[in-house]
CSV table of C-alpha atoms and ligand atoms in Angstrom, one decimal:
chain,number,residue,atom,x,y,z
A,1303,UNK,CA,26.4,6.8,-6.9
A,1304,UNK,CA,27.2,9.4,-4.2
A,1305,UNK,CA,25.2,9.6,-1.0
A,1306,UNK,CA,25.9,12.7,1.0
A,1307,UNK,CA,25.3,12.3,4.7
A,1308,UNK,CA,26.1,9.1,6.7
A,1309,UNK,CA,23.4,9.3,9.3
A,1310,UNK,CA,20.9,6.5,9.6
A,1311,UNK,CA,19.0,7.8,6.4
A,1312,UNK,CA,22.1,8.0,4.2
A,1313,UNK,CA,23.3,4.6,5.6
A,1314,UNK,CA,19.9,3.0,4.7
A,1315,UNK,CA,20.0,4.6,1.2
A,1316,UNK,CA,23.5,3.2,0.6
A,1317,UNK,CA,22.4,-0.2,1.8
A,1318,UNK,CA,19.4,-0.6,-0.5
A,1319,UNK,CA,21.3,0.9,-3.4
A,1320,UNK,CA,24.1,-1.6,-2.9
A,1321,UNK,CA,21.6,-4.5,-2.8
A,1322,UNK,CA,20.4,-3.5,-6.2
A,1323,UNK,CA,24.0,-3.7,-7.5
A,1324,UNK,CA,25.0,0.0,-7.4
A,1325,UNK,CA,28.5,1.0,-6.4
A,1326,UNK,CA,28.2,3.6,-3.7
A,1327,UNK,CA,30.3,6.3,-2.0
A,1328,UNK,CA,29.0,7.5,1.3
A,1329,UNK,CA,30.4,11.0,2.1
A,1330,UNK,CA,30.0,13.0,5.3
A,1331,UNK,CA,31.1,16.5,6.2
A,1332,UNK,CA,32.1,15.3,9.7
A,1333,UNK,CA,33.2,12.2,11.3
A,1334,UNK,CA,30.4,9.7,10.6
A,1335,UNK,CA,27.8,9.1,13.2
A,1336,UNK,CA,28.4,12.5,14.9
A,1337,UNK,CA,24.9,13.8,14.2
A,1338,UNK,CA,21.3,13.1,15.2
A,1339,UNK,CA,21.5,9.4,14.4
A,1340,UNK,CA,24.0,8.7,17.1
A,1341,UNK,CA,22.7,9.5,20.6
A,1342,UNK,CA,19.0,9.5,20.0
A,1343,UNK,CA,16.5,7.3,22.0
A,1344,UNK,CA,16.4,4.5,19.4
A,1345,UNK,CA,12.7,3.9,19.6
A,1346,UNK,CA,11.1,2.2,16.6
A,1347,UNK,CA,7.7,3.5,17.3
A,1348,UNK,CA,4.7,3.3,15.0
A,1349,UNK,CA,2.7,4.5,18.0
A,1350,UNK,CA,4.3,7.9,17.5
A,1351,UNK,CA,2.8,8.4,14.0
A,1352,UNK,CA,0.9,11.6,14.7
A,1353,UNK,CA,2.8,14.7,13.7
A,1354,UNK,CA,3.7,17.5,16.1
A,1355,UNK,CA,1.3,19.8,14.1
A,1356,UNK,CA,-2.0,19.0,15.9
A,1357,UNK,CA,-5.0,21.1,16.8
A,1358,UNK,CA,-4.3,22.9,20.1
A,1359,UNK,CA,-0.5,22.4,20.0
A,1360,UNK,CA,0.2,26.1,19.6
A,1361,UNK,CA,-1.5,26.9,22.9
A,1362,UNK,CA,0.5,24.1,24.6
A,1363,UNK,CA,3.7,25.4,23.1
A,1364,UNK,CA,3.0,29.0,24.3
A,1365,UNK,CA,2.4,27.7,27.9
A,1366,UNK,CA,5.6,25.7,27.7
A,1367,UNK,CA,7.6,28.7,26.5
A,1368,UNK,CA,6.3,30.7,29.5
A,1369,UNK,CA,7.6,28.0,31.8
A,1370,UNK,CA,11.2,28.2,30.6
A,1371,UNK,CA,12.2,24.7,31.7
A,1372,UNK,CA,9.7,22.7,29.5
A,1373,UNK,CA,10.7,20.2,26.8
A,1374,UNK,CA,9.7,22.7,24.1
A,1375,UNK,CA,11.8,25.9,23.6
A,1376,UNK,CA,12.0,28.5,20.9
A,1377,UNK,CA,14.7,31.1,21.2
A,1378,UNK,CA,13.0,34.4,20.2
A,1379,UNK,CA,15.0,36.0,17.3
A,1380,UNK,CA,14.7,37.5,13.8
A,1381,UNK,CA,15.1,34.5,11.6
A,1382,UNK,CA,12.9,34.6,8.4
A,1383,UNK,CA,13.2,30.9,7.5
A,1384,UNK,CA,12.1,30.1,11.1
A,1385,UNK,CA,9.1,32.4,11.0
A,1386,UNK,CA,8.1,31.1,7.5
A,1387,UNK,CA,8.4,27.6,8.9
A,1388,UNK,CA,6.2,28.5,11.9
A,1389,UNK,CA,3.5,29.9,9.7
A,1390,UNK,CA,3.4,26.8,7.6
A,1391,UNK,CA,3.4,24.7,10.8
A,1392,UNK,CA,0.4,26.7,12.1
A,1393,UNK,CA,-1.4,26.0,8.9
A,1394,UNK,CA,-0.9,22.3,9.4
A,1395,UNK,CA,-2.4,22.3,13.0
A,1396,UNK,CA,-5.8,21.1,11.7
A,1397,UNK,CA,-7.4,17.7,12.2
A,1398,UNK,CA,-7.7,16.7,8.6
A,1399,UNK,CA,-4.0,17.5,7.9
A,1400,UNK,CA,-3.0,15.7,11.0
A,1401,UNK,CA,-4.9,12.6,10.0
A,1402,UNK,CA,-3.5,12.7,6.5
A,1403,UNK,CA,0.1,13.1,7.8
A,1404,UNK,CA,-0.5,10.2,10.2
A,1405,UNK,CA,-1.4,7.9,7.4
A,1406,UNK,CA,1.6,8.9,5.3
A,1407,UNK,CA,3.9,8.5,8.3
A,1408,UNK,CA,2.4,5.1,9.1
A,1409,UNK,CA,3.2,3.7,5.6
A,1410,UNK,CA,6.9,4.3,6.2
A,1411,UNK,CA,6.8,3.2,9.8
A,1412,UNK,CA,5.1,-0.1,9.0
A,1413,UNK,CA,7.3,-0.9,6.1
A,1414,UNK,CA,10.4,0.0,8.2
A,1415,UNK,CA,9.3,-2.2,11.1
A,1416,UNK,CA,8.9,-5.1,8.7
A,1417,UNK,CA,12.3,-4.4,7.0
A,1418,UNK,CA,14.2,-4.2,10.3
A,1419,UNK,CA,13.2,-7.8,11.1
A,1420,UNK,CA,14.9,-9.0,7.9
A,1421,UNK,CA,17.9,-6.6,8.0
A,1422,UNK,CA,18.9,-7.5,11.6
A,1423,UNK,CA,19.0,-11.2,10.8
A,1424,UNK,CA,20.4,-11.2,7.4
A,1425,UNK,CA,23.3,-8.7,8.0
A,1426,UNK,CA,23.8,-9.6,11.7
A,1427,UNK,CA,23.2,-6.1,12.9
A,1428,UNK,CA,23.9,-6.5,16.7
A,1429,UNK,CA,22.1,-3.4,18.0
A,1430,UNK,CA,20.4,-4.6,21.2
A,1431,UNK,CA,17.1,-4.9,19.4
A,1432,UNK,CA,14.2,-5.4,21.7
A,1433,UNK,CA,10.6,-5.7,20.5
A,1434,UNK,CA,8.8,-5.7,23.8
A,1435,UNK,CA,6.8,-2.6,23.1
A,1436,UNK,CA,6.5,0.7,24.9
A,1437,UNK,CA,4.6,2.2,27.7
A,1438,UNK,CA,3.2,5.8,27.6
A,1439,UNK,CA,3.2,6.5,31.4
A,1440,UNK,CA,1.2,9.3,33.0
A,1441,UNK,CA,1.8,10.9,36.4
A,1442,UNK,CA,-1.4,13.1,36.3
A,1443,UNK,CA,-4.8,11.4,35.9
A,1444,UNK,CA,-6.3,14.2,33.8
A,1445,UNK,CA,-3.5,13.8,31.2
A,1446,UNK,CA,-4.2,10.1,31.2
A,1447,UNK,CA,-7.9,10.6,30.6
A,1448,UNK,CA,-7.1,13.1,27.8
A,1449,UNK,CA,-4.8,10.6,26.1
A,1450,UNK,CA,-7.7,8.1,25.8
A,1451,UNK,CA,-9.0,10.0,22.7
A,1452,UNK,CA,-5.5,9.7,21.1
A,1453,UNK,CA,-5.3,6.0,21.9
A,1454,UNK,CA,-8.8,5.5,20.4
A,1455,UNK,CA,-7.7,7.4,17.2
A,1456,UNK,CA,-4.6,5.3,16.9
A,1457,UNK,CA,-6.6,2.1,17.2
A,1458,UNK,CA,-9.6,3.0,15.0
A,1459,UNK,CA,-8.0,5.2,12.3
A,1460,UNK,CA,-4.6,3.5,12.0
A,1461,UNK,CA,-5.0,0.0,13.4
A,1462,UNK,CA,-2.3,0.5,16.1
A,1463,UNK,CA,-2.7,-2.0,19.0
A,1464,UNK,CA,-3.0,-0.2,22.3
A,1465,UNK,CA,-3.9,-1.5,25.8
A,1466,UNK,CA,-4.9,0.6,28.8
A,1467,UNK,CA,-3.0,-0.2,32.0
A,1468,UNK,CA,-4.5,0.8,35.3
A,1469,UNK,CA,-2.3,2.2,38.1
A,1470,UNK,CA,-2.4,-1.2,39.9
A,1471,UNK,CA,-1.5,-3.2,36.9
A,1472,UNK,CA,1.3,-0.8,36.0
A,1473,UNK,CA,3.2,-1.5,39.2
A,1474,UNK,CA,3.2,-5.3,38.4
A,1475,UNK,CA,4.0,-4.8,34.8
A,1476,UNK,CA,6.9,-2.4,35.2
A,1477,UNK,CA,8.7,-2.6,38.6
A,1478,UNK,CA,11.1,0.1,37.5
A,1479,UNK,CA,8.4,2.7,37.9
A,1480,UNK,CA,7.7,4.5,41.2
A,1481,UNK,CA,4.4,3.7,42.8
A,1482,UNK,CA,1.7,6.3,42.7
A,1483,UNK,CA,1.6,7.0,38.9
A,1484,UNK,CA,-1.8,7.5,37.3
A,1485,UNK,CA,-1.6,4.7,34.7
A,1486,UNK,CA,-0.4,4.0,31.2
A,1487,UNK,CA,-1.1,2.9,27.7
A,1488,UNK,CA,0.9,-0.1,26.4
A,1489,UNK,CA,1.8,-0.3,22.7
A,1490,UNK,CA,3.0,-3.8,21.9
A,1491,UNK,CA,4.0,-3.0,18.3
A,1492,UNK,CA,6.9,-0.7,19.3
A,1493,UNK,CA,10.5,-1.8,19.6
A,1494,UNK,CA,13.8,-0.1,20.5
A,1495,UNK,CA,17.5,-0.5,19.7
A,1496,UNK,CA,20.8,1.2,20.5
A,1497,UNK,CA,21.4,3.6,17.6
A,1498,UNK,CA,25.2,3.9,17.8
A,1499,UNK,CA,25.5,0.1,17.8
A,1500,UNK,CA,23.1,-0.2,14.8
A,1501,UNK,CA,25.1,2.3,12.8
A,1502,UNK,CA,28.5,0.8,13.7
A,1503,UNK,CA,27.4,-2.7,12.6
A,1504,UNK,CA,25.7,-1.4,9.5
A,1505,UNK,CA,28.8,0.5,8.5
A,1506,UNK,CA,30.9,-2.6,9.0
A,1507,UNK,CA,28.5,-4.6,6.8
A,1508,UNK,CA,28.5,-1.9,4.1
A,1509,UNK,CA,32.3,-1.7,4.1
A,1510,UNK,CA,32.6,-5.5,3.7
A,1511,UNK,CA,30.3,-5.2,0.7
A,1512,UNK,CA,32.5,-2.6,-1.0
A,1513,UNK,CA,30.9,0.7,0.0
A,1514,UNK,CA,33.4,3.5,0.4
A,1515,UNK,CA,33.1,5.9,3.3
A,1516,UNK,CA,34.6,9.4,3.1
A,1517,UNK,CA,34.6,11.3,6.3
A,1518,UNK,CA,35.3,15.1,6.5
A,1519,UNK,CA,34.0,15.4,3.0
A,1520,UNK,CA,31.3,18.1,2.9
A,1521,UNK,CA,29.3,18.5,-0.3
A,1522,UNK,CA,29.5,22.2,-1.2
A,1523,UNK,CA,27.8,22.2,-4.6
A,1524,UNK,CA,27.1,20.2,-7.8
A,1525,UNK,CA,28.5,20.5,-11.3
A,1526,UNK,CA,25.7,20.2,-13.9
A,1527,UNK,CA,26.1,19.1,-17.6
A,1528,UNK,CA,23.3,18.8,-20.1
A,1529,UNK,CA,20.6,19.1,-17.4
A,1530,UNK,CA,22.1,16.4,-15.2
A,1531,UNK,CA,24.4,16.6,-12.2
A,1532,UNK,CA,27.7,15.0,-13.1
A,1533,UNK,CA,29.9,15.7,-10.1
A,1534,UNK,CA,29.8,17.0,-6.5
A,1535,UNK,CA,32.1,19.7,-5.4
A,1536,UNK,CA,33.3,18.7,-2.0
A,1537,UNK,CA,35.8,19.9,0.6
A,1538,UNK,CA,38.2,17.2,-0.8
A,1539,UNK,CA,37.7,17.9,-4.5
A,1540,UNK,CA,35.2,16.9,-7.1
A,1541,UNK,CA,33.6,13.4,-7.0
A,1542,UNK,CA,31.9,12.2,-10.2
A,1543,UNK,CA,28.8,10.0,-10.1
A,1544,UNK,CA,25.8,8.9,-12.1
A,1545,UNK,CA,23.3,9.7,-9.3
A,1546,UNK,CA,23.4,11.8,-6.1
A,1547,UNK,CA,21.4,11.5,-2.9
A,1548,UNK,CA,21.3,14.2,-0.3
A,1549,UNK,CA,20.6,12.6,3.1
A,1550,UNK,CA,21.9,15.6,5.0
A,1551,UNK,CA,19.4,15.8,7.8
A,1552,UNK,CA,18.9,19.2,9.5
A,1553,UNK,CA,21.7,20.8,7.4
A,1554,UNK,CA,19.8,20.2,4.2
A,1555,UNK,CA,18.7,23.9,3.8
A,1556,UNK,CA,22.3,24.8,3.2
A,1557,UNK,CA,22.0,22.9,-0.1
A,1558,UNK,CA,18.7,24.6,-1.2
A,1559,UNK,CA,20.4,26.2,-4.2
A,1560,UNK,CA,21.6,22.8,-5.5
A,1561,UNK,CA,18.2,21.2,-4.8
A,1562,UNK,CA,16.4,24.1,-6.5
A,1563,UNK,CA,13.9,24.6,-3.7
A,1564,UNK,CA,13.8,26.4,-0.4
A,1565,UNK,CA,13.8,23.3,1.8
A,1566,UNK,CA,11.4,23.9,4.8
A,1567,UNK,CA,13.5,22.2,7.4
A,1568,UNK,CA,14.4,23.7,10.8
A,1569,UNK,CA,16.8,22.2,13.3
A,1570,UNK,CA,15.3,21.2,16.6
A,1571,UNK,CA,17.9,20.4,19.2
A,1572,UNK,CA,17.3,17.3,21.4
A,1573,UNK,CA,19.2,16.1,24.4
A,1574,UNK,CA,20.1,12.7,25.8
A,1575,UNK,CA,21.9,11.3,28.8
A,1576,UNK,CA,23.3,7.8,28.7
A,1577,UNK,CA,24.2,5.9,31.8
A,1578,UNK,CA,25.1,2.3,33.0
A,1579,UNK,CA,22.1,-0.1,33.1
A,1580,UNK,CA,20.4,0.2,36.5
A,1581,UNK,CA,19.8,-2.9,38.6
A,1582,UNK,CA,16.1,-2.2,38.4
A,1583,UNK,CA,16.1,-1.5,34.6
A,1584,UNK,CA,12.8,-0.8,32.9
A,1585,UNK,CA,11.5,-3.8,30.9
A,1586,UNK,CA,10.1,-1.8,28.1
A,1587,UNK,CA,10.8,1.7,26.6
A,1588,UNK,CA,9.0,4.4,28.6
A,1589,UNK,CA,7.5,7.6,27.4
A,1590,UNK,CA,7.1,9.8,30.5
A,1591,UNK,CA,4.3,11.9,28.9
A,1592,UNK,CA,3.9,14.6,31.5
A,1593,UNK,CA,7.6,15.5,31.0
A,1594,UNK,CA,8.0,14.7,27.3
A,1595,UNK,CA,10.9,12.4,28.3
A,1596,UNK,CA,11.7,9.0,26.8
A,1597,UNK,CA,13.6,6.3,28.8
A,1598,UNK,CA,15.2,3.6,26.7
A,1599,UNK,CA,16.5,0.5,28.5
A,1600,UNK,CA,19.4,-1.1,26.6
A,1601,UNK,CA,21.4,-4.2,27.4
A,1602,UNK,CA,24.5,-2.1,27.7
A,1603,UNK,CA,22.9,0.9,29.5
A,1604,UNK,CA,20.0,3.2,29.8
A,1605,UNK,CA,19.2,6.4,28.0
A,1606,UNK,CA,17.0,9.4,28.8
A,1607,UNK,CA,16.1,11.7,25.9
A,1608,UNK,CA,13.9,14.7,25.3
A,1609,UNK,CA,13.5,18.3,24.3
A,1610,UNK,CA,12.6,20.2,21.1
A,1611,UNK,CA,14.7,23.3,21.2
A,1612,UNK,CA,14.3,25.7,18.2
A,1613,UNK,CA,17.5,27.7,18.8
A,1614,UNK,CA,19.1,27.5,15.4
A,1615,UNK,CA,22.3,25.7,14.4
A,1616,UNK,CA,24.2,25.7,17.7
A,1617,UNK,CA,25.3,22.8,19.9
A,1618,UNK,CA,25.2,24.7,23.2
A,1619,UNK,CA,24.0,22.6,26.1
A,1620,UNK,CA,21.4,24.3,28.2
A,1621,UNK,CA,21.6,23.0,31.7
A,1622,UNK,CA,17.8,23.6,32.3
A,1623,UNK,CA,17.0,20.9,29.6
A,1624,UNK,CA,19.4,18.5,31.2
A,1625,UNK,CA,17.8,19.2,34.6
A,1626,UNK,CA,14.4,18.3,33.0
A,1627,UNK,CA,15.7,14.9,32.0
A,1628,UNK,CA,17.0,14.3,35.5
A,1629,UNK,CA,13.9,15.5,37.3
A,1630,UNK,CA,11.6,13.4,35.1
A,1631,UNK,CA,13.7,10.3,35.9
A,1632,UNK,CA,13.6,11.2,39.6
A,1633,UNK,CA,9.8,11.6,39.6
A,1634,UNK,CA,9.0,8.4,37.8
A,1635,UNK,CA,11.8,5.8,38.2
A,1636,UNK,CA,12.7,3.7,41.2
A,1637,UNK,CA,16.4,3.9,40.2
A,1638,UNK,CA,16.6,7.2,38.3
A,1639,UNK,CA,20.2,7.8,37.6
A,1640,UNK,CA,23.1,5.3,37.7
A,1641,UNK,CA,26.5,6.8,37.9
A,1642,UNK,CA,28.6,7.6,36.0
A,1643,UNK,CA,26.1,9.4,33.8
A,1644,UNK,CA,27.8,10.4,30.5
A,1645,UNK,CA,28.2,14.0,29.4
A,1646,UNK,CA,24.9,15.3,27.8
A,1647,UNK,CA,24.6,14.6,24.1
A,1648,UNK,CA,22.8,17.0,21.7
A,1649,UNK,CA,21.6,16.4,18.2
A,1650,UNK,CA,19.5,18.3,15.7
A,1651,UNK,CA,16.2,16.8,14.5
A,1652,UNK,CA,15.3,17.9,11.0
A,1653,UNK,CA,11.8,19.3,11.4
A,1654,UNK,CA,9.3,19.9,8.6
A,1655,UNK,CA,6.0,21.9,9.0
A,1656,UNK,CA,3.8,18.9,8.3
A,1657,UNK,CA,5.9,16.3,10.1
A,1658,UNK,CA,6.6,14.3,6.9
A,1659,UNK,CA,10.0,13.7,5.4
A,1660,UNK,CA,10.9,14.8,1.8
A,1661,UNK,CA,11.9,11.9,-0.3
A,1662,UNK,CA,12.2,12.1,-4.1
A,1663,UNK,CA,13.8,13.7,-7.1
A,1664,UNK,CA,14.9,17.3,-7.0
A,1665,UNK,CA,13.8,20.0,-9.5
A,1666,UNK,CA,17.3,20.9,-10.6
A,1667,UNK,CA,18.3,17.5,-12.1
A,1668,UNK,CA,16.6,14.1,-12.7
A,1669,UNK,CA,19.6,12.3,-11.1
A,1670,UNK,CA,19.6,14.2,-7.8
A,1671,UNK,CA,17.4,12.9,-5.0
A,1672,UNK,CA,16.6,14.1,-1.5
A,1673,UNK,CA,15.9,12.0,1.6
A,1674,UNK,CA,15.6,14.4,4.7
A,1675,UNK,CA,13.3,15.9,7.2
A,1676,UNK,CA,12.5,12.8,9.3
A,1677,UNK,CA,11.5,14.9,12.3
A,1678,UNK,CA,11.4,12.7,15.5
A,1679,UNK,CA,11.2,9.4,13.6
A,1680,UNK,CA,14.3,9.0,11.5
A,1681,UNK,CA,15.4,5.8,13.2
A,1682,UNK,CA,11.9,4.4,12.8
A,1683,UNK,CA,11.6,5.3,9.1
A,1684,UNK,CA,15.1,4.7,7.8
A,1685,UNK,CA,14.8,1.3,6.2
A,1686,UNK,CA,11.7,2.2,4.2
A,1687,UNK,CA,13.2,5.5,3.2
A,1688,UNK,CA,16.4,3.8,1.9
A,1689,UNK,CA,14.3,1.2,0.1
A,1690,UNK,CA,12.2,3.9,-1.5
A,1691,UNK,CA,15.2,5.9,-2.8
A,1692,UNK,CA,16.7,2.8,-4.2
A,1693,UNK,CA,13.5,1.8,-5.9
A,1694,UNK,CA,12.9,5.2,-7.4
A,1695,UNK,CA,16.5,5.4,-8.8
A,1696,UNK,CA,16.2,1.9,-10.2
A,1697,UNK,CA,12.8,2.7,-11.7
A,1698,UNK,CA,11.0,0.0,-9.8
A,1699,UNK,CA,7.4,0.2,-8.7
A,1700,UNK,CA,7.9,1.5,-5.1
A,1701,UNK,CA,6.6,-0.6,-2.2
A,1702,UNK,CA,5.4,2.6,-0.5
A,1703,UNK,CA,3.5,5.2,-2.5
A,1704,UNK,CA,6.0,8.2,-2.6
A,1705,UNK,CA,3.3,10.9,-3.3
A,1706,UNK,CA,3.0,12.3,0.3
A,1707,UNK,CA,6.8,12.9,0.5
A,1708,UNK,CA,7.2,14.8,-2.8
A,1709,UNK,CA,9.4,17.9,-2.5
A,1710,UNK,CA,7.2,20.4,-4.1
A,1711,UNK,CA,3.8,20.5,-2.4
B,1909,LIG,C1,17.1,13.5,21.5
B,1909,LIG,C2,16.6,12.8,20.3
B,1909,LIG,C3,15.9,11.6,20.4
B,1909,LIG,C4,15.4,11.0,19.3
B,1909,LIG,N1,14.8,9.8,19.4
B,1909,LIG,C5,14.3,9.1,18.3
B,1909,LIG,C6,13.7,7.9,18.5
B,1909,LIG,O1,13.5,7.4,19.6
B,1909,LIG,N2,13.2,7.2,17.4
B,1909,LIG,C7,13.4,7.8,16.1
B,1909,LIG,O2,12.9,7.2,15.2
B,1909,LIG,N3,14.0,8.9,16.0
B,1909,LIG,C8,14.5,9.6,17.0
B,1909,LIG,N4,15.1,10.8,16.9
B,1909,LIG,C9,15.2,11.4,15.5
B,1909,LIG,C10,16.3,10.8,14.7
B,1909,LIG,O3,17.5,10.9,15.5
B,1909,LIG,C11,16.5,11.5,13.4
B,1909,LIG,O4,15.3,11.6,12.7
B,1909,LIG,C12,17.5,10.8,12.5
B,1909,LIG,O5,18.7,10.5,13.2
B,1909,LIG,C13,17.8,11.6,11.3
B,1909,LIG,O6,18.8,10.9,10.5
B,1909,LIG,P1,19.5,11.6,9.3
B,1909,LIG,O7,20.4,10.6,8.7
B,1909,LIG,O8,18.5,12.3,8.4
B,1909,LIG,O9,20.3,12.9,10.0
B,1909,LIG,P2,21.7,12.9,10.7
B,1909,LIG,O10,21.9,11.8,11.6
B,1909,LIG,O11,21.8,14.3,11.3
B,1909,LIG,O12,22.7,12.7,9.5
B,1909,LIG,C14,22.9,13.7,8.5
B,1909,LIG,C15,24.4,13.6,8.1
B,1909,LIG,O13,24.6,14.5,7.0
B,1909,LIG,C16,25.9,15.1,7.2
B,1909,LIG,N5,25.9,16.3,6.3
B,1909,LIG,C17,25.2,17.4,6.5
B,1909,LIG,N6,25.5,18.3,5.5
B,1909,LIG,C18,26.4,17.6,4.7
B,1909,LIG,C19,27.0,18.0,3.5
B,1909,LIG,N7,26.8,19.2,2.9
B,1909,LIG,N8,27.9,17.1,2.9
B,1909,LIG,C20,28.1,15.9,3.5
B,1909,LIG,N9,27.5,15.5,4.6
B,1909,LIG,C21,26.6,16.4,5.2
B,1909,LIG,C22,26.0,15.4,8.7
B,1909,LIG,O14,27.3,15.5,9.1
B,1909,LIG,C23,25.3,14.1,9.2
B,1909,LIG,O15,26.2,13.1,9.6
B,1909,LIG,C24,15.6,11.5,18.0
B,1909,LIG,C25,16.4,12.7,17.8
B,1909,LIG,C26,16.9,13.3,19.0
B,1909,LIG,C27,17.7,14.6,18.8
């Protein structure tokens, strides 16, 4: 079994395949853990189940573009796959589609949240797991009032527990926040972890169970025989296997020919800043909604993360986005930045037009599978994705219905 891509999704696939008795090679084109799964915010957040494609979001995005220093940015350019993607995205900004995507996302989020509990205990994955929930914090009262409809929808349509927190109660509940904020919504079902620690421990556990890691081994193509894939052509020669899984995140479109489908994934760059843990650390993960910034308190530090930058496959750090993280922290936190703040980290989210990942067999061969396109929720959906891939390959009845994540739809 060859899994290409050793981010959190590939790691989860390798894990569940190994538990079913498969012998697995995990190959990555770079050093493992260099991509999106490393420096992200680590929130495991069923509360975030609604896709980006929502009614009204295009108007908000255009306003953000005009501002220049907003968390959303699209570099204007001639890029046909991007424009095709945007058209499909626009088609998904309807309420019925949003509701449908939310249910499909929730199935993976719920199952993953449940699987994390078992995984962390059974495999001793020391990743600073904290299940104290998250707070969606509002600086402006009209934004807080507007969010009431979303909170209502999350509760009634999806059964997500949410509690309104008044400005007065917020000060007592979260002393790390500056006074004067408008209020918040508390989501007790959310959790957070430190992603780099999770992956380091998971990798160690997989190694001890016989899984082979091959770094600097990029999959360039496949060799097909009798309608099946029989080997992967890689930068380090051919690797034979019975089954192949592409868990290649934002870079998946480069494998479209092998997959047999123009994969509708666009890279959206995100930024994070990691720093030592402040003395007055937040008690729970904070979503600073007015700024689109997330603050993740960790035992070993604190991380600020944000930004959706559609600027193609580049790793340039735009200092305006870094400034946004810093100004959000200054506006909302009592102790905003603890020195030394690490160099800004950037990673590409793999964005699909409907917000849903693509998980399942590929048209070119029955033994080739794809698990990619996890948008802003790859950490939150990884265990259920890995379990689903393993169950499909092993021809078991899947725990989560795979229909919404099919490739061709
Ligand atoms: C700033 C930021 C904050 C985020 N916060 C959260 C959060 O709080 N909660 C959450 O759930 N999600 C969050 N995310 C999203 C999450 O990080 C991603 O959804 C997740 O990491 C995707 O994992 P992946 O394994 O699919 O991709 P990646 O981690 O990108 O891994 C893909 C791997 O495939 C390898 N690869 C690519 N092409 C090839 C090839 N041809 N051959 C071999 N290897 C290849 C790459 O080198 C890479 O290592 C955040 C993302 C960002 C950027």
